[in-house]
Amino acid sequence: MIKKELTPVHLSNVTIDGPFWAQRIKINRERTIPRLYKIFEEKGQINSLKPGWEPSTVLEPHHFWYGSVYQWIEAASYSITTHPDAQFESLIDGLVKLIVKRQQPDGYMPSYYKDVQVEKRLRMHLQSIRGGLSGGLFEAAVAYFQATSKRTLLDISCRHADYSDTVFGGEPGKKRGYPEHEGTEMSLIKLHQATGEKRYANLAKFFIDERGQLPHYFDREAIEQGEDPTHFWAGTYEYNQSHKPVREQNEVVGHAVRAMYLYSGMADVAAEFGDEELRAACDRLWNDLTSTKMYITGGIGPTRYNEGFTKDYDLPNETAYAETCAAIGLVFWAHRMLQFECDGRYADVMERALYNGVISGVSLDGEKFFYQNPLTSLGGVQRKQWFECPCCPPNIARLIASLGNYVYSQSKTDAIVHLYVGGTASLRVAGQTVGLRIDTRYPWDGKVVVTVKPETPASFGLKLRIPAWCGEFSLKVNGKETESIKPQCGYIRIEREWRADDCVELTLSMPIELVRAHPNVREDLGCVAIQRGPLVYCLEQVDNNVPPYLVVPPEEVKLANRVPLNRIVLPQDAKLEARFEPDLLDGVVMICGDAVHDLDSDDQLYRLAKEQRKCFKITAIPYFAWNNRKSGEMRVWIRSDA
Ligand SMILES: [Zn+2]
């Protein structure tokens, strides 16, 4: 039987005070979370939870409305775990009072503002045990319980899960249904872990195992409802990964957020039940995703048509859908895979998504959001305050508020650092509590100082991740250069008798790298991306209108000075330099250097192939920080001479 090798260190045992993430967590707490609540008040989400509420216009069922309120509760709960806040707590208590009144005596939670007819109820229930609803409710309940020990929301969740358990399952008389939109599976495991109730884990396992079995549940359901089963609303069952049993799946298909939530649930069930076959399926899907279907930003799901996956290497830049929630889902999945096995290939992807395709989803002021995260923009793409389908804003709020969960893991013999985030943690290793303190300016530079604080001197391993992008590193223990330690699966392990305030200094070299995509990625042929450390860079028009060392207010830049970003060519041997700019975009390392650009063509559509180019200074900024100033073009993949 497989066992998870590692246990993540919970948020409540982690503080974050390093410059990069402390700032984002502060903005999330002070701006994003309050702002989202205000929007819920304005848009009606809060009122719609009140008894007798009627919408002024005919509205879609409010799955996403309630789902986003639950995610908000989860985000605010994580926030009060690390930063107690009486106002957040009273807002959550107010919501819980409304939610508790909505629950029916049998535990059913209406997913609509009014309860629906009995015959539709089952279907609504099936739809509602989706990521946005039952799953959201369970995760919010566990987060709030862990933050405050208040049980009301947890009790609502248990009654709701108990009700689901009476309706669905393999036993005679139960429906063999499973969620249309995955997410409930992983949250049932969380509910099981918080309450010790094994039935919730069993129900999660049933949902995972039943998915895609024949006769297909959605076919049977349609027939029962007098509908044509070939008219499934999304066209194909690949859309929600129910086209075949999950253990037989080798290829990542369909809606990207659904896929990530399913695979996260599969990893949870595999760990809970020691299910090697299920874990092997996760690994096959992981390899397929990360070798053929992931953007360099960790964004996934290239097309808007199914909000999801297409063919291998089909990674268009301008039309990239790359929903913020999908990159967040990838972080969830990567984190779960990493606990099975301390392997840098999972942590590298988790970090890539986190520092690029996830946090690009929110503006630096914390109040505007991207739903889609393209890698090229011709200028029309802007973050917005809100979306019709409001999944991404509260989802990113809950991830940032819970960042502490992703930094460390512990095992009997090792303290493990996955992400270099400045702050402290308290781990259980070698039978005692071990404190760790990290001081670093990562991702701006690669120097990381780890101070180890065991209660009493003890022998154990300290594992530090050496990211795949890092070709060279140096290591000092208590000021002494150590003999070279070779990374194993992306981590070095230092075993010794640790004493209080032993100090490890790791320096990861962080050169500017030009990266090429696999040649099958047609869109990126002849192009390079700039990467430094975990950050992917982009060119933004505002920095590249005129030679950047000339200070001209953007308003005064004449059109004639404008160089469309597609005309810029970055030579392979371009001399690029990195410089920290404290006043740019809340403080970023920008990258400048010499490039060339194609000259105008005197309005000729075609001309002889002889190159006509002019020198040009480029400035690149981290991708996550784009669209925080003047709107304009943006480009990650830059043309390059072979
Ligand atoms: Zn979303």
XYZ file of C-alpha atoms and ligand atoms in Angstrom:
643
model
C 0.000 0.000 0.000
C 1.334 3.414 -0.913
C 1.538 6.069 1.690
C 2.081 9.729 1.231
C 5.714 10.362 1.943
C 5.135 13.869 3.260
C 2.641 15.883 5.241
C 2.213 19.535 4.374
C 2.818 22.014 7.166
C -0.497 23.733 7.847
C -0.980 27.426 7.353
C -1.544 27.932 11.079
C 2.092 26.909 11.700
C 3.544 29.233 9.076
C 4.120 32.973 9.069
C 5.100 34.902 5.963
C 7.041 38.134 6.250
C 9.344 38.052 3.224
C 8.933 41.010 0.911
C 7.345 39.407 -2.147
C 4.537 37.372 -0.632
C 3.903 39.403 2.523
C 2.967 42.320 0.291
C 0.597 40.232 -1.813
C -1.010 38.636 1.220
C -1.466 42.080 2.791
C -3.143 43.456 -0.335
C -5.291 40.341 -0.539
C -6.385 40.880 3.071
C -6.809 44.642 2.979
C -8.133 45.125 -0.536
C -9.226 41.974 -2.355
C -11.213 40.184 0.337
C -13.138 43.307 1.539
C -13.688 44.405 -2.060
C -15.192 41.049 -3.031
C -17.625 41.205 -0.115
C -18.707 44.672 -1.199
C -19.304 43.401 -4.733
C -21.424 40.557 -3.353
C -23.523 43.167 -1.551
C -23.882 45.281 -4.665
C -24.577 42.408 -7.070
C -27.084 40.629 -4.848
C -25.184 37.499 -3.805
C -25.724 38.233 -0.117
C -29.379 39.174 -0.531
C -30.035 36.063 -2.576
C -29.231 33.960 0.474
C -32.059 35.639 2.413
C -35.405 33.871 2.698
C -38.076 35.086 0.295
C -35.630 36.908 -1.954
C -36.793 37.248 -5.563
C -34.523 38.456 -8.344
C -35.602 41.583 -10.198
C -34.858 39.862 -13.499
C -34.841 36.219 -14.539
C -31.462 34.870 -13.586
C -29.557 31.721 -14.166
C -29.522 29.361 -11.206
C -27.084 30.830 -8.795
C -24.571 28.001 -8.602
C -21.664 30.303 -9.113
C -23.170 32.959 -6.916
C -23.250 30.684 -3.915
C -20.008 29.025 -4.929
C -18.237 32.372 -4.904
C -19.697 33.261 -1.488
C -18.405 29.940 -0.118
C -14.988 30.615 -1.639
C -15.025 34.048 -0.060
C -15.720 32.482 3.347
C -12.802 30.116 2.748
C -10.481 32.984 1.755
C -11.488 35.099 4.766
C -11.073 32.055 7.044
C -7.504 31.462 5.868
C -6.839 35.135 6.339
C -8.030 35.121 9.961
C -5.974 31.982 10.569
C -2.822 34.023 10.039
C -4.192 37.515 10.808
C -7.117 37.450 13.254
C -9.743 39.951 12.177
C -12.968 40.520 14.115
C -14.673 42.165 11.158
C -14.051 39.254 8.791
C -15.256 36.901 11.496
C -18.493 38.808 12.024
C -19.128 38.976 8.263
C -18.646 35.209 8.024
C -20.932 34.652 11.034
C -23.586 36.766 9.297
C -23.323 34.632 6.157
C -23.418 31.401 8.164
C -26.695 32.575 9.778
C -28.217 32.952 6.305
C -26.779 29.676 5.015
C -28.029 27.627 7.977
C -31.616 28.781 7.308
C -31.421 27.510 3.750
C -30.742 23.929 4.709
C -33.734 21.591 4.431
C -34.561 19.204 7.312
C -33.054 16.237 5.408
C -29.750 18.065 4.881
C -30.414 19.109 1.302
C -29.019 22.521 0.399
C -30.968 24.240 -2.373
C -28.609 25.426 -5.043
C -31.188 27.910 -6.277
C -32.601 30.916 -4.476
C -35.809 28.962 -3.974
C -36.225 25.245 -3.605
C -37.246 23.540 -6.834
C -39.838 20.889 -7.585
C -39.058 17.463 -6.239
C -38.393 15.938 -9.669
C -35.799 18.557 -10.490
C -34.250 18.408 -7.081
C -32.073 15.383 -7.696
C -30.619 16.940 -10.792
C -30.033 20.237 -9.055
C -28.346 18.308 -6.297
C -26.077 16.569 -8.762
C -25.188 19.848 -10.339
C -24.745 21.436 -6.978
C -22.310 18.882 -5.663
C -19.956 20.565 -8.035
C -16.750 22.368 -7.300
C -18.518 25.638 -6.811
C -21.172 24.420 -4.448
C -21.010 21.418 -2.172
C -17.250 21.375 -2.608
C -17.043 25.073 -1.895
C -19.285 24.706 1.142
C -17.201 21.856 2.601
C -13.892 23.639 2.031
C -15.244 26.876 3.525
C -16.599 24.972 6.509
C -13.321 23.179 7.215
C -11.305 26.389 6.810
C -13.615 28.328 9.138
C -13.693 25.544 11.713
C -9.903 25.296 11.710
C -9.597 29.071 12.035
C -12.121 29.601 14.836
C -13.301 26.191 16.172
C -16.842 27.367 15.321
C -18.858 24.360 14.185
C -22.088 25.671 12.628
C -20.872 25.669 9.033
C -19.123 22.348 9.563
C -22.347 20.863 10.924
C -24.279 22.177 7.902
C -21.657 20.545 5.677
C -21.869 17.236 7.485
C -25.661 17.157 7.203
C -25.333 18.001 3.513
C -22.688 15.317 2.974
C -24.804 12.830 4.979
C -27.745 13.606 2.702
C -25.568 13.128 -0.394
C -24.423 9.819 1.039
C -28.048 8.626 1.299
C -28.698 9.565 -2.343
C -25.518 8.452 -4.134
C -23.496 5.277 -3.904
C -23.075 1.740 -5.150
C -25.576 0.181 -2.732
C -29.001 -0.950 -3.997
C -31.512 1.893 -4.064
C -28.883 4.598 -4.411
C -28.197 6.601 -7.548
C -24.905 5.820 -9.270
C -24.422 9.529 -10.013
C -21.405 11.732 -9.604
C -20.702 15.445 -9.932
C -20.965 17.006 -13.356
C -18.348 19.599 -12.289
C -15.694 17.946 -10.193
C -14.425 19.443 -6.963
C -16.670 17.762 -4.419
C -14.362 14.731 -4.390
C -11.354 16.539 -2.926
C -13.488 18.553 -0.536
C -15.138 15.372 0.808
C -11.648 14.129 1.672
C -11.019 17.403 3.509
C -14.318 17.005 5.344
C -13.353 13.446 6.242
C -9.974 14.589 7.552
C -11.575 17.354 9.639
C -14.317 15.159 11.125
C -12.862 11.629 11.035
C -16.038 10.444 9.274
C -14.966 7.659 6.906
C -18.231 7.743 4.922
C -17.184 11.041 3.365
C -13.952 9.519 2.059
C -15.914 6.509 0.796
C -18.326 8.794 -1.050
C -15.385 10.623 -2.649
C -13.975 7.258 -3.751
C -17.355 6.241 -5.154
C -17.578 9.466 -7.187
C -14.042 8.927 -8.537
C -14.569 5.251 -9.385
C -18.027 5.639 -10.883
C -17.047 8.441 -13.245
C -17.163 7.268 -16.865
C -18.472 3.760 -16.109
C -21.001 2.249 -18.505
C -23.926 2.482 -18.797
C -23.049 6.153 -18.539
C -24.836 7.891 -15.697
C -25.549 11.063 -17.655
C -27.121 8.965 -20.444
C -29.352 7.203 -17.944
C -30.252 10.457 -16.269
C -31.201 12.082 -19.576
C -33.409 9.105 -20.502
C -35.110 9.250 -17.102
C -35.828 12.926 -17.700
C -37.287 12.174 -21.160
C -34.352 13.806 -22.932
C -32.110 12.643 -25.746
C -28.825 11.463 -24.218
C -26.920 12.368 -27.359
C -27.772 15.988 -26.663
C -25.501 16.348 -23.648
C -25.195 20.101 -23.226
C -21.413 20.214 -23.508
C -21.336 18.005 -26.615
C -18.987 15.313 -25.361
C -18.256 13.567 -22.092
C -14.571 14.420 -22.550
C -15.683 17.877 -21.476
C -16.066 16.757 -17.875
C -13.645 13.833 -18.033
C -16.444 11.236 -17.778
C -15.704 9.723 -21.228
C -14.055 6.703 -19.619
C -13.259 5.420 -16.140
C -10.572 7.597 -14.600
C -8.159 4.701 -14.081
C -8.085 4.182 -17.847
C -7.430 7.816 -18.682
C -4.046 8.669 -20.196
C -4.740 11.995 -21.745
C -5.739 15.318 -20.264
C -9.000 16.385 -21.932
C -11.924 18.728 -21.591
C -12.611 21.667 -19.344
C -9.375 22.616 -17.615
C -10.698 23.578 -14.175
C -12.861 20.447 -14.012
C -9.820 18.359 -14.993
C -7.581 19.875 -12.308
C -10.214 19.408 -9.607
C -10.773 15.797 -10.701
C -7.068 14.945 -10.687
C -6.671 16.613 -7.291
C -9.547 14.478 -6.029
C -7.965 11.347 -7.572
C -4.670 12.121 -5.823
C -6.505 12.618 -2.522
C -8.423 9.352 -2.854
C -5.250 7.517 -3.948
C -3.476 8.767 -0.815
C -6.406 8.109 1.499
C -6.934 4.530 0.305
C -3.350 3.664 -0.606
C -4.490 3.160 -4.184
C -1.426 2.616 -6.395
C -3.436 2.182 -9.602
C -5.155 5.518 -9.125
C -1.876 7.218 -8.387
C -0.394 5.715 -11.560
C -3.284 7.248 -13.511
C -2.471 10.626 -11.891
C 1.152 10.268 -12.978
C 0.227 9.446 -16.586
C -2.047 12.473 -16.721
C 0.643 14.620 -15.080
C 3.186 13.635 -17.711
C 0.739 14.301 -20.515
C -0.147 17.748 -19.188
C 3.334 18.964 -18.397
C 5.039 17.606 -21.510
C 2.521 18.694 -24.148
C -0.247 20.948 -22.849
C 1.057 23.576 -20.449
C 2.045 27.148 -21.197
C 5.403 28.419 -19.977
C 3.409 30.478 -17.463
C 1.808 27.362 -15.963
C -1.438 28.464 -17.612
C -3.486 25.567 -18.995
C -6.510 25.113 -21.242
C -5.748 26.966 -24.488
C -9.216 27.449 -25.931
C -12.336 29.297 -24.921
C -14.599 26.815 -26.743
C -14.480 24.243 -23.977
C -12.521 26.448 -21.575
C -10.032 23.660 -21.786
C -7.712 21.344 -23.638
C -7.254 20.665 -27.335
C -4.424 18.778 -29.067
C -0.847 18.225 -27.953
C 1.361 21.295 -28.401
C -1.595 23.462 -29.352
C -0.630 26.487 -27.281
C -1.726 29.657 -29.058
C -0.619 32.835 -27.314
C -3.026 35.586 -28.276
C -6.133 33.452 -27.900
C -4.865 31.531 -24.879
C -7.743 30.993 -22.494
C -5.579 29.847 -19.558
C -8.224 30.565 -16.944
C -6.879 31.791 -13.630
C -8.864 29.045 -11.846
C -7.184 26.381 -14.007
C -3.681 27.522 -12.995
C -4.895 27.554 -9.378
C -6.234 24.022 -9.872
C -2.815 22.998 -11.195
C -1.241 24.314 -7.979
C -3.723 22.199 -5.967
C -2.880 19.096 -7.966
C 0.884 19.669 -7.985
C 0.847 20.148 -4.218
C -0.947 16.843 -3.733
C 1.440 14.963 -6.063
C 4.379 16.464 -4.185
C 3.220 14.954 -0.889
C 3.318 11.464 -2.450
C 6.892 11.878 -3.416
C 9.302 14.714 -2.721
C 10.116 15.240 -6.375
C 11.054 18.604 -7.809
C 9.127 17.975 -11.016
C 5.920 18.589 -9.074
C 7.295 21.532 -7.097
C 8.731 23.142 -10.245
C 5.318 23.132 -11.907
C 3.630 24.342 -8.728
C 6.070 27.242 -8.561
C 5.822 28.024 -12.276
C 2.036 28.298 -12.072
C 2.093 30.218 -8.816
C 4.566 32.933 -9.816
C 3.223 33.389 -13.325
C -0.184 32.143 -14.483
C -1.854 32.360 -11.061
C -0.841 35.763 -9.734
C -1.215 37.349 -13.166
C -4.904 36.828 -12.349
C -5.017 39.755 -9.923
C -3.833 43.342 -10.297
C -1.129 44.698 -8.018
C -3.738 46.790 -6.201
C -5.753 43.636 -5.565
C -8.975 44.920 -7.089
C -9.025 43.782 -10.707
C -8.875 40.294 -12.127
C -8.076 38.339 -15.236
C -10.296 35.416 -16.089
C -8.153 34.602 -19.123
C -4.392 34.940 -19.146
C -3.129 35.262 -22.724
C 0.595 35.356 -23.500
C 0.204 37.939 -26.243
C -2.112 40.901 -26.275
C -2.610 43.393 -29.060
C -3.901 45.845 -26.508
C -7.546 45.050 -25.855
C -7.048 42.821 -22.835
C -7.738 44.376 -19.424
C -8.322 43.080 -15.932
C -11.887 43.581 -14.749
C -13.512 44.114 -11.390
C -16.007 41.321 -11.852
C -17.271 38.599 -14.190
C -20.654 37.113 -14.975
C -19.242 33.829 -13.820
C -17.367 35.053 -10.767
C -15.161 32.038 -10.036
C -11.645 33.448 -10.469
C -11.591 36.430 -8.044
C -12.490 34.553 -4.833
C -10.450 31.558 -5.988
C -7.268 33.605 -6.228
C -8.118 35.286 -2.910
C -8.291 31.902 -1.178
C -5.052 30.688 -2.741
C -3.074 33.787 -1.736
C -4.571 33.745 1.763
C -3.546 30.084 2.144
C -0.091 30.365 0.577
C 1.482 29.190 3.837
C 0.108 25.687 3.139
C 2.375 25.273 0.107
C 5.781 26.252 1.460
C 6.907 23.343 3.674
C 6.365 19.655 4.269
C 7.465 17.368 7.047
C 8.158 13.667 7.439
C 9.431 11.592 10.352
C 12.984 12.191 9.255
C 12.985 15.394 7.216
C 12.059 19.056 7.275
C 11.401 20.106 3.699
C 11.313 23.519 2.053
C 9.558 23.571 -1.318
C 9.145 27.292 -1.905
C 11.514 30.026 -0.817
C 9.142 32.323 0.986
C 10.517 34.542 3.747
C 9.038 33.797 7.165
C 8.895 31.141 9.865
C 7.395 27.721 10.338
C 6.977 25.155 13.015
C 7.360 21.537 11.858
C 7.114 18.110 13.495
C 10.297 16.221 12.697
C 12.305 13.578 14.551
C 9.756 13.476 17.354
C 9.959 17.139 18.212
C 8.937 20.603 17.097
C 11.473 22.183 14.805
C 11.322 25.859 13.951
C 12.580 27.107 10.605
C 13.170 30.689 9.603
C 13.742 31.702 5.974
C 15.230 35.037 4.995
C 15.301 35.785 1.304
C 14.441 38.292 -1.406
C 13.383 35.446 -3.705
C 12.263 35.594 -6.512
C 14.333 38.772 -7.007
C 17.547 37.046 -6.062
C 18.589 33.495 -5.275
C 20.107 33.883 -1.816
C 18.171 31.962 0.829
C 19.174 31.794 4.496
C 17.500 29.046 6.514
C 17.871 29.121 10.293
C 17.059 25.855 12.044
C 15.659 25.893 15.578
C 15.092 22.443 17.083
C 13.833 22.307 20.681
C 16.828 20.168 21.593
C 19.753 19.099 19.410
C 18.550 16.378 17.041
C 19.577 14.529 13.919
C 17.318 14.853 10.901
C 17.461 15.874 7.273
C 16.848 19.369 5.995
C 15.708 19.143 2.390
C 15.952 22.213 0.214
C 14.615 22.388 -3.303
C 16.982 23.076 -6.162
C 14.664 24.294 -8.927
C 15.148 22.785 -12.380
C 15.939 26.235 -13.773
C 18.934 26.532 -11.450
C 22.144 25.233 -13.004
C 24.497 26.151 -10.174
C 24.187 26.677 -6.484
C 26.426 27.010 -3.474
C 25.808 25.982 0.088
C 27.227 27.049 3.427
C 26.401 25.520 6.781
C 27.205 27.794 9.722
C 29.340 29.901 7.433
C 31.400 26.988 6.080
C 31.309 26.069 2.419
C 30.101 22.464 2.196
C 31.271 19.732 -0.097
C 29.074 19.556 -3.131
C 25.822 17.780 -2.510
C 24.132 16.479 -5.616
C 20.409 17.153 -5.796
C 18.263 14.021 -5.811
C 14.935 14.486 -7.593
C 15.298 18.235 -7.307
C 16.210 18.461 -3.614
C 19.415 18.467 -1.599
C 19.330 16.816 1.787
C 21.593 17.960 4.615
C 21.666 15.494 7.474
C 23.441 16.369 10.702
C 22.782 16.984 14.332
C 20.968 20.289 14.200
C 21.323 22.728 17.059
C 19.408 25.903 17.743
C 20.256 28.679 15.300
C 22.262 26.525 12.931
C 22.278 28.428 9.721
C 22.232 27.226 6.116
C 22.950 29.640 3.330
C 21.879 28.498 -0.108
C 22.665 30.623 -3.118
C 20.837 29.679 -6.288
C 22.339 31.238 -9.350
C 19.614 33.109 -11.178
C 20.885 34.074 -14.623
C 18.660 35.540 -17.311
C 17.789 32.662 -19.619
C 16.303 32.597 -23.082
C 13.948 29.646 -23.373
C 12.596 27.940 -26.474
C 9.444 25.874 -26.753
C 9.344 22.324 -28.142
C 9.475 22.676 -31.939
C 6.001 21.175 -32.216
C 4.562 24.280 -30.568
C 3.933 26.035 -33.872
C 3.006 29.340 -32.305
C 6.365 29.718 -30.617
C 8.583 28.734 -33.567
C 11.447 31.147 -33.995
C 10.669 32.755 -30.646
C 12.240 32.836 -27.211
C 10.856 33.712 -23.820
C 12.906 35.475 -21.174
C 13.021 33.704 -17.850
C 14.891 34.547 -14.680
C 14.508 32.280 -11.694
C 10.880 31.202 -11.462
C 9.624 34.263 -13.318
C 8.628 34.414 -16.950
C 9.053 37.868 -18.441
C 7.124 39.799 -21.060
C 7.466 42.940 -23.107
C 4.837 45.546 -22.492
C 4.168 48.388 -24.865
C 4.443 51.040 -22.175
C 8.135 50.184 -21.696
C 8.976 49.639 -25.332
C 7.460 52.564 -27.181
C 10.610 54.607 -27.354
C 14.109 53.850 -26.208
C 13.359 53.213 -22.546
C 16.193 55.296 -21.235
C 14.514 58.400 -22.647
C 11.970 59.492 -20.119
C 8.908 60.547 -22.044
C 5.448 60.418 -20.505
C 3.521 57.745 -22.388
C 0.835 60.300 -23.389
C 3.419 62.227 -25.356
C 4.786 59.297 -27.224
C 3.896 59.840 -30.837
C 2.473 56.991 -32.811
C 5.477 57.253 -35.091
C 7.709 56.149 -32.244
C 5.697 53.085 -31.574
C 7.251 49.738 -32.378
C 4.647 46.979 -32.466
C 6.036 44.237 -30.274
C 5.837 41.679 -33.085
C 8.534 43.642 -34.921
C 11.059 43.225 -32.142
C 13.738 40.594 -32.664
C 15.923 39.463 -29.799
C 19.285 38.079 -30.940
C 20.378 34.811 -29.331
C 23.451 36.503 -27.961
C 21.627 39.621 -26.784
C 23.291 41.235 -23.824
C 20.598 41.446 -21.190
C 20.881 42.813 -17.696
C 18.637 42.498 -14.667
C 18.044 45.412 -12.354
C 15.825 45.788 -9.316
C 13.585 48.822 -9.663
C 12.005 49.604 -6.288
C 9.511 52.086 -7.696
C 8.395 50.082 -10.705
C 5.278 47.916 -10.231
C 5.674 47.750 -6.427
C 9.308 46.780 -6.905
C 10.364 44.289 -9.589
C 13.513 43.127 -11.279
C 13.261 44.392 -14.821
C 15.384 43.120 -17.667
C 16.865 45.461 -20.261
C 18.998 44.850 -23.266
C 19.766 45.385 -26.901
C 17.494 44.058 -29.592
C 16.541 45.125 -33.096
C 13.266 45.845 -34.786
C 12.051 45.504 -38.338
C 11.799 48.741 -40.219
C 8.638 49.982 -41.822
C 7.980 48.761 -45.287
C 6.827 52.005 -46.932
C 3.327 50.563 -46.865
C 4.331 47.698 -49.144
C 2.533 44.542 -48.153
C 5.390 42.413 -49.474
C 9.035 43.121 -50.053
C 12.240 41.275 -50.719
C 13.438 39.182 -47.846
C 16.531 41.236 -47.152
C 16.483 42.278 -43.516
C 16.005 45.941 -42.739
C 16.437 46.391 -39.031
C 17.309 49.009 -36.518
C 18.732 48.733 -33.004
C 16.276 48.961 -30.177
C 16.555 48.817 -26.381
C 14.008 46.510 -24.870
C 12.661 46.392 -21.340
C 10.953 43.276 -20.015
C 8.932 42.967 -16.811
C 7.633 39.895 -14.975
C 4.587 38.498 -16.746
C 2.490 38.522 -13.591
C 2.849 42.317 -13.356
C 1.636 43.216 -16.829
C -1.430 45.416 -17.397
C -0.934 47.382 -14.197
C -0.104 50.615 -15.970
C -1.265 51.956 -19.293
C -3.031 49.459 -21.511
C -1.248 48.318 -24.613
C 0.433 45.401 -26.292
C 2.115 42.585 -24.403
C 4.191 39.663 -25.589
C 5.872 36.760 -23.788
C 7.300 34.944 -26.819
C 9.667 37.257 -28.642
C 11.000 36.678 -32.139
C 14.602 35.601 -32.118
C 17.315 34.905 -34.646
C 18.120 31.244 -34.773
Zn -12.354 30.986 -12.832
